[in-house]
Coordinates of N, CA and C in Angstrom, one line a residue:
M143 N 76.2 37.1 -57.3 CA 75.6 37.3 -55.9 C 76.6 36.7 -55.1
R144 N 76.5 37.3 -53.7 CA 77.3 37.5 -52.5 C 76.9 36.2 -51.9
M145 N 78.7 35.3 -51.6 CA 78.0 34.2 -50.7 C 78.5 34.8 -48.8
S146 N 77.5 34.8 -48.3 CA 77.3 35.0 -47.2 C 78.8 34.0 -46.5
A147 N 79.0 35.0 -45.4 CA 80.2 34.4 -44.5 C 80.4 33.0 -43.7
A148 N 79.0 32.6 -43.7 CA 78.2 31.3 -42.6 C 78.5 30.0 -43.9
K149 N 77.8 30.4 -45.4 CA 78.0 29.4 -46.5 C 79.4 29.4 -46.5
L150 N 79.8 30.5 -46.9 CA 81.8 30.0 -46.9 C 82.5 29.3 -46.0
V151 N 82.0 29.5 -45.2 CA 82.6 28.5 -43.7 C 82.4 27.2 -44.2
G152 N 81.2 27.0 -44.0 CA 79.9 25.8 -44.7 C 80.9 25.0 -45.5
A153 N 81.0 25.7 -46.6 CA 81.4 24.9 -48.2 C 82.7 24.6 -47.9
L154 N 83.6 25.6 -47.4 CA 85.4 24.9 -46.9 C 85.6 23.8 -46.1
A155 N 84.5 24.0 -45.0 CA 84.4 22.6 -44.4 C 84.6 21.4 -45.0
I156 N 83.4 21.8 -45.9 CA 82.6 20.4 -46.6 C 83.6 20.1 -47.3
G157 N 84.3 20.7 -47.9 CA 85.7 20.3 -48.7 C 86.9 19.8 -47.9
G158 N 87.0 20.5 -46.6 CA 87.8 19.4 -45.7 C 87.5 17.9 -45.3
L159 N 86.0 18.1 -45.3 CA 85.6 16.7 -44.6 C 85.5 15.7 -46.5
L160 N 85.2 16.3 -47.5 CA 85.5 15.4 -48.3 C 86.8 14.4 -48.5
I161 N 87.8 15.7 -48.4 CA 89.6 15.4 -48.3 C 89.2 14.0 -47.3
G162 N 88.9 13.6 -46.4 CA 89.3 13.2 -45.4 C 88.0 11.9 -45.4
S163 N 86.9 11.9 -46.5 CA 85.8 11.0 -47.0 C 86.5 9.7 -47.3
T164 N 87.7 9.8 -48.4 CA 88.3 8.6 -48.4 C 89.7 8.1 -48.0
A165 N 89.6 8.8 -46.7 CA 90.3 8.1 -45.6 C 90.7 6.9 -45.4
C166 N 89.3 5.9 -45.7 CA 90.1 4.6 -44.9 C 89.9 3.8 -46.3
G167 N 91.2 3.2 -46.0 CA 90.9 2.2 -47.3 C 91.1 0.4 -47.0
P168 N 91.7 0.3 -47.9 CA 91.3 -1.6 -47.8 C 92.6 -2.5 -47.3
V169 N 94.2 -1.5 -46.9 CA 94.7 -2.4 -46.8 C 94.9 -2.7 -45.2
D170 N 94.7 -4.0 -44.8 CA 94.0 -5.0 -43.6 C 95.8 -4.8 -43.0
S171 N 96.9 -5.6 -44.0 CA 97.8 -5.6 -43.1 C 98.7 -4.3 -42.4
I172 N 98.0 -3.2 -43.0 CA 98.3 -2.1 -42.5 C 97.7 -1.5 -41.5
T173 N 97.1 -1.6 -41.4 CA 95.9 -1.3 -40.9 C 95.9 -1.8 -39.2
G174 N 96.1 -2.8 -39.3 CA 95.9 -3.8 -38.0 C 95.0 -4.7 -38.1
G175 N 93.6 -4.1 -39.5 CA 92.8 -5.2 -39.1 C 91.6 -4.9 -38.0
G176 N 90.7 -5.8 -37.8 CA 89.7 -5.9 -36.2 C 89.0 -4.4 -35.9
K177 N 89.6 -3.9 -34.6 CA 89.0 -3.0 -34.6 C 89.3 -1.3 -35.5
K178 N 90.5 -1.8 -35.9 CA 91.1 0.0 -36.4 C 90.6 -0.4 -37.6
K179 N 90.1 -1.2 -38.3 CA 89.7 -1.1 -39.2 C 87.9 -1.1 -39.4
T180 N 87.2 -1.4 -38.6 CA 86.2 -1.0 -38.3 C 86.0 0.5 -38.4
A181 N 86.9 0.9 -37.1 CA 86.6 2.2 -36.7 C 87.1 3.5 -38.4
C182 N 87.9 3.0 -39.3 CA 88.1 3.7 -40.2 C 86.9 3.8 -41.3
K183 N 86.4 2.8 -41.2 CA 85.4 2.4 -42.2 C 84.2 3.2 -41.2
N184 N 83.6 3.2 -40.0 CA 83.0 3.7 -39.8 C 83.2 5.3 -39.8
I185 N 84.5 6.0 -39.4 CA 84.5 7.1 -40.0 C 84.3 7.9 -41.4
E186 N 84.7 6.8 -42.1 CA 84.7 7.2 -43.7 C 83.2 7.3 -43.6
T187 N 82.4 6.4 -43.2 CA 80.8 6.3 -43.2 C 80.2 7.5 -43.0
E188 N 80.7 8.1 -41.8 CA 80.2 9.4 -41.1 C 80.6 10.3 -42.0
L189 N 82.0 10.0 -42.5 CA 82.2 12.0 -43.2 C 81.4 11.7 -44.4
K190 N 81.5 10.6 -45.2 CA 80.4 10.9 -46.6 C 79.2 11.1 -46.1
S191 N 78.9 11.0 -44.6 CA 77.5 11.3 -44.5 C 77.3 12.7 -44.2
V192 N 77.6 13.2 -43.5 CA 78.0 15.2 -43.3 C 78.3 15.5 -44.6
A193 N 79.3 15.0 -45.8 CA 79.2 15.7 -46.7 C 78.0 15.4 -48.0
S194 N 77.4 13.8 -47.6 CA 76.3 14.1 -48.5 C 74.9 15.6 -48.4
S195 N 75.2 15.2 -46.8 CA 74.2 16.4 -46.3 C 73.6 17.5 -46.9
G196 N 75.2 18.0 -47.5 CA 75.2 19.3 -48.2 C 76.3 19.9 -47.4
G197 N 76.2 20.0 -46.3 CA 76.7 21.2 -45.3 C 76.0 22.6 -45.3
S198 N 75.3 22.4 -46.4 CA 74.3 24.0 -46.8 C 74.1 24.8 -45.3
A199 N 75.0 26.0 -45.4 CA 74.6 26.9 -44.6 C 73.8 28.2 -44.7
T200 N 72.8 27.5 -45.4 CA 71.8 28.6 -45.6 C 70.3 28.8 -45.2
G201 N 69.6 29.5 -45.5 CA 68.6 29.1 -45.5 C 68.4 29.3 -43.5
S202 N 66.7 29.3 -42.8 CA 66.4 29.4 -41.3 C 67.4 28.3 -40.9
G203 N 67.8 28.7 -39.6 CA 68.9 27.9 -39.2 C 70.0 27.6 -39.7
G204 N 70.2 27.4 -40.7 CA 71.0 27.1 -41.9 C 72.5 26.6 -41.1
A205 N 73.4 28.1 -40.2 CA 74.3 27.4 -40.4 C 74.7 26.9 -38.8
E206 N 73.5 27.3 -37.8 CA 73.2 26.8 -36.9 C 73.2 25.1 -36.7
S207 N 72.5 24.6 -38.0 CA 72.1 23.3 -38.3 C 73.4 22.3 -39.0
T208 N 73.7 23.4 -39.2 CA 75.5 22.8 -40.0 C 76.2 22.6 -38.9
A209 N 76.3 23.8 -37.9 CA 77.5 23.6 -36.7 C 77.0 22.2 -36.1
Q210 N 75.7 22.2 -35.9 CA 75.2 20.8 -35.2 C 75.9 20.0 -35.7
T211 N 75.1 19.7 -37.2 CA 76.4 18.4 -37.8 C 77.5 17.9 -37.8
F212 N 78.3 19.2 -38.0 CA 79.9 19.0 -37.6 C 80.5 18.3 -36.1
S213 N 79.4 18.9 -35.7 CA 79.7 18.9 -34.0 C 79.3 17.0 -33.6
D214 N 78.1 17.0 -34.0 CA 78.1 15.9 -34.2 C 79.0 14.7 -34.7
A215 N 79.4 14.8 -36.0 CA 80.5 14.0 -36.8 C 81.5 13.9 -36.3
A216 N 82.5 15.3 -35.3 CA 83.3 15.4 -34.7 C 83.1 14.3 -33.8
A217 N 82.0 14.4 -32.7 CA 82.1 13.4 -31.6 C 82.1 12.1 -31.8
K218 N 81.4 11.7 -33.0 CA 80.9 10.5 -33.3 C 83.1 9.3 -34.4
I219 N 83.5 10.8 -34.9 CA 85.0 10.2 -35.6 C 85.7 10.3 -34.2
R220 N 85.8 11.0 -33.0 CA 86.6 11.2 -31.8 C 86.6 9.5 -31.2
S221 N 85.2 9.6 -31.4 CA 84.5 8.1 -30.1 C 85.0 7.2 -31.1
E222 N 84.9 6.8 -32.3 CA 85.8 5.7 -33.6 C 87.1 5.4 -33.6
G223 N 87.9 7.2 -33.1 CA 89.4 6.6 -33.0 C 89.7 6.2 -32.1
Q224 N 89.1 6.6 -30.3 CA 89.2 5.9 -29.3 C 89.3 4.4 -29.2
N225 N 88.2 3.9 -30.2 CA 88.2 2.7 -30.5 C 89.2 2.1 -31.1
A226 N 89.5 2.8 -32.2 CA 90.6 2.2 -32.7 C 92.3 2.6 -32.1
G227 N 92.0 3.1 -31.3 CA 94.0 3.4 -30.6 C 95.0 3.8 -31.6
G228 N 95.7 4.2 -30.8 CA 97.2 4.0 -31.5 C 96.6 5.7 -32.7
D229 N 97.6 5.4 -33.7 CA 97.7 6.5 -34.9 C 96.4 7.2 -35.2
V230 N 95.7 6.0 -35.5 CA 93.9 6.1 -35.7 C 93.2 7.2 -34.6
E231 N 93.7 7.0 -33.4 CA 93.2 8.0 -32.2 C 93.8 9.2 -32.7
T232 N 94.9 9.6 -32.6 CA 95.5 10.7 -32.4 C 95.0 11.0 -33.9
A233 N 94.3 10.8 -34.8 CA 94.8 11.7 -36.2 C 93.0 12.0 -36.0
A234 N 92.3 10.9 -35.7 CA 90.9 11.3 -35.9 C 90.5 12.2 -34.4
T235 N 90.9 12.5 -33.3 CA 91.2 13.2 -32.4 C 91.6 14.9 -33.2
A236 N 92.8 14.8 -33.9 CA 92.8 16.0 -34.5 C 92.2 16.9 -35.4
F237 N 91.3 15.5 -36.3 CA 90.2 16.5 -36.8 C 88.9 16.6 -36.5
A238 N 88.8 15.7 -35.7 CA 87.1 15.6 -35.0 C 87.5 17.5 -34.1
G239 N 88.5 18.2 -33.9 CA 88.6 18.7 -33.4 C 88.8 20.3 -34.1
D240 N 89.0 19.8 -35.2 CA 89.1 20.6 -36.5 C 87.5 20.9 -37.1
L241 N 86.8 19.9 -37.2 CA 85.2 20.1 -37.1 C 84.5 20.8 -35.6
D242 N 85.3 20.7 -35.0 CA 84.4 21.2 -33.6 C 85.1 22.9 -34.1
E243 N 86.1 23.2 -34.3 CA 86.6 24.5 -34.3 C 85.7 25.0 -35.7
T244 N 85.2 24.5 -36.6 CA 84.5 24.8 -37.4 C 83.3 24.9 -37.0
A245 N 82.4 24.3 -36.8 CA 81.2 24.5 -35.9 C 81.2 25.9 -35.0
A246 N 82.0 26.1 -34.3 CA 82.3 27.3 -33.4 C 82.0 28.1 -33.9
T247 N 83.0 28.4 -35.0 CA 82.6 29.3 -36.2 C 81.5 29.6 -36.7
L248 N 81.0 28.6 -37.3 CA 79.5 28.7 -37.7 C 78.9 29.4 -36.9
R249 N 78.5 29.0 -35.7 CA 77.9 29.6 -34.5 C 78.0 30.6 -34.6
K250 N 78.8 31.4 -34.4 CA 79.8 32.9 -34.3 C 78.8 33.6 -35.6
L251 N 78.7 33.0 -36.5 CA 78.4 33.7 -37.4 C 77.0 33.9 -37.5
S252 N 76.7 32.4 -37.3 CA 74.5 32.3 -37.5 C 74.0 33.1 -36.3
S253 N 75.2 33.7 -35.3 CA 74.8 34.6 -34.2 C 75.1 36.5 -34.3
G254 N 75.5 36.6 -35.8 CA 75.7 37.7 -36.1 C 77.0 38.4 -35.9
N255 N 78.4 37.5 -34.8 CA 79.4 37.9 -34.7 C 80.2 37.7 -36.1
L256 N 81.0 38.1 -36.7 CA 81.6 38.0 -37.6 C 82.8 38.4 -37.6
S257 N 83.2 38.9 -36.1 CA 84.9 38.6 -35.7 C 85.4 37.4 -35.2
G258 N 84.8 36.1 -35.6 CA 85.0 35.0 -34.9 C 86.1 34.0 -35.4
G259 N 86.6 35.2 -36.6 CA 87.8 34.1 -37.5 C 87.6 33.0 -38.6
T260 N 88.5 32.5 -38.8 CA 88.0 31.5 -39.9 C 88.9 30.2 -39.0
P261 N 88.4 28.9 -39.7 CA 89.0 27.7 -39.2 C 89.9 27.7 -40.1
N262 N 91.0 26.8 -39.5 CA 92.5 26.3 -40.2 C 92.1 25.4 -41.3
F263 N 92.1 25.5 -42.7 CA 91.6 24.9 -43.6 C 92.9 24.1 -44.2
T264 N 94.1 24.5 -44.0 CA 95.2 23.8 -44.2 C 95.5 22.9 -43.1
Q265 N 95.1 23.2 -41.9 CA 95.7 22.2 -40.9 C 94.4 20.8 -40.7
M266 N 92.9 21.5 -41.5 CA 92.1 20.6 -41.5 C 92.8 19.1 -42.4
Q267 N 93.0 20.0 -43.5 CA 93.6 19.1 -44.3 C 94.3 18.1 -44.4
Q268 N 95.4 18.6 -43.6 CA 96.8 17.9 -43.4 C 96.4 17.0 -42.2
H269 N 95.1 17.4 -41.5 CA 94.7 16.1 -40.3 C 94.1 15.0 -41.0
G270 N 93.3 15.5 -41.9 CA 92.5 14.4 -43.0 C 93.2 13.4 -43.5
E271 N 94.3 14.1 -44.0 CA 95.6 13.5 -44.4 C 95.9 12.3 -43.7
D272 N 96.4 13.1 -42.5 CA 97.1 12.2 -41.3 C 96.0 11.0 -41.0
L273 N 94.8 10.7 -41.4 CA 94.1 10.2 -40.7 C 93.5 9.4 -41.8
G274 N 93.7 9.4 -43.4 CA 94.0 8.7 -44.2 C 95.4 7.7 -44.1
K275 N 96.3 8.1 -43.8 CA 98.0 7.5 -43.6 C 97.0 6.2 -42.6
A276 N 96.6 6.7 -41.3 CA 96.5 5.9 -40.3 C 95.4 5.0 -40.9
C277 N 94.8 5.2 -41.3 CA 94.2 4.0 -41.8 C 94.5 3.2 -42.7
G278 N 95.5 3.6 -43.1 CA 96.2 2.7 -44.0 C 96.1 2.5 -45.7
Y279 N 95.1 4.1 -46.2 CA 94.4 4.4 -47.4 C 96.1 4.5 -48.0
T280 N 96.5 3.7 -49.3 CA 97.5 4.4 -50.1 C 97.5 4.9 -51.4
G281 N 96.3 5.2 -51.6 CA 96.5 6.2 -52.6 C 95.6 7.7 -52.2
F282 N 96.1 7.8 -51.3 CA 95.4 9.3 -50.6 C 96.2 10.7 -52.4
H283 N 94.6 11.2 -52.2 CA 94.9 12.8 -53.2 C 93.8 13.2 -53.0
I284 N 93.8 14.5 -53.5 CA 92.7 15.7 -53.2 C 92.0 16.3 -54.6
G285 N 91.0 15.9 -54.1 CA 89.8 16.5 -56.0 C 89.8 15.3 -57.3

C-alpha cells in the first residue's frame, strides 16, 4: 500500500515535532528561570499535544486539519518564544517557521497541488535542536 504525499509530509513533520518535544529541560540555572522556564514548558506541552494528536493526514479533510494543527502550534510556539525573549525567542521563531512551511505544503497537497515541494526537515531538526539548547535541555538526542 502506497502512502499518499500528504500523509508522508504529515508523518515527517510529526517526526520533527517529536524531535523538539523533549526540548525543554530542567536546567534552571542555564535557562534563566522565570518567563523562560515557563515558555519552554509551554512549548514542550504544545509539541507533545501536536505529536499525540497523531498528525494524521488521512481521511476527509485530514491534510487540511493537520495543516491547521501545525499552524496553530506555530503561533503558540512563536508567542511563547516572544514571552521568553533572547535565544528561546530566536529558536522558537525559527521552529515555528518550519511548522508554518509544513502547514503550507500540506494545504497545497490537500488541494491537489503536488508541485508544492517539501519542507526542509533537516532544517526543522536543526531548529528543534537549537530550541532544546536554548531551553537548557542537556541530554538532547533523536530517537
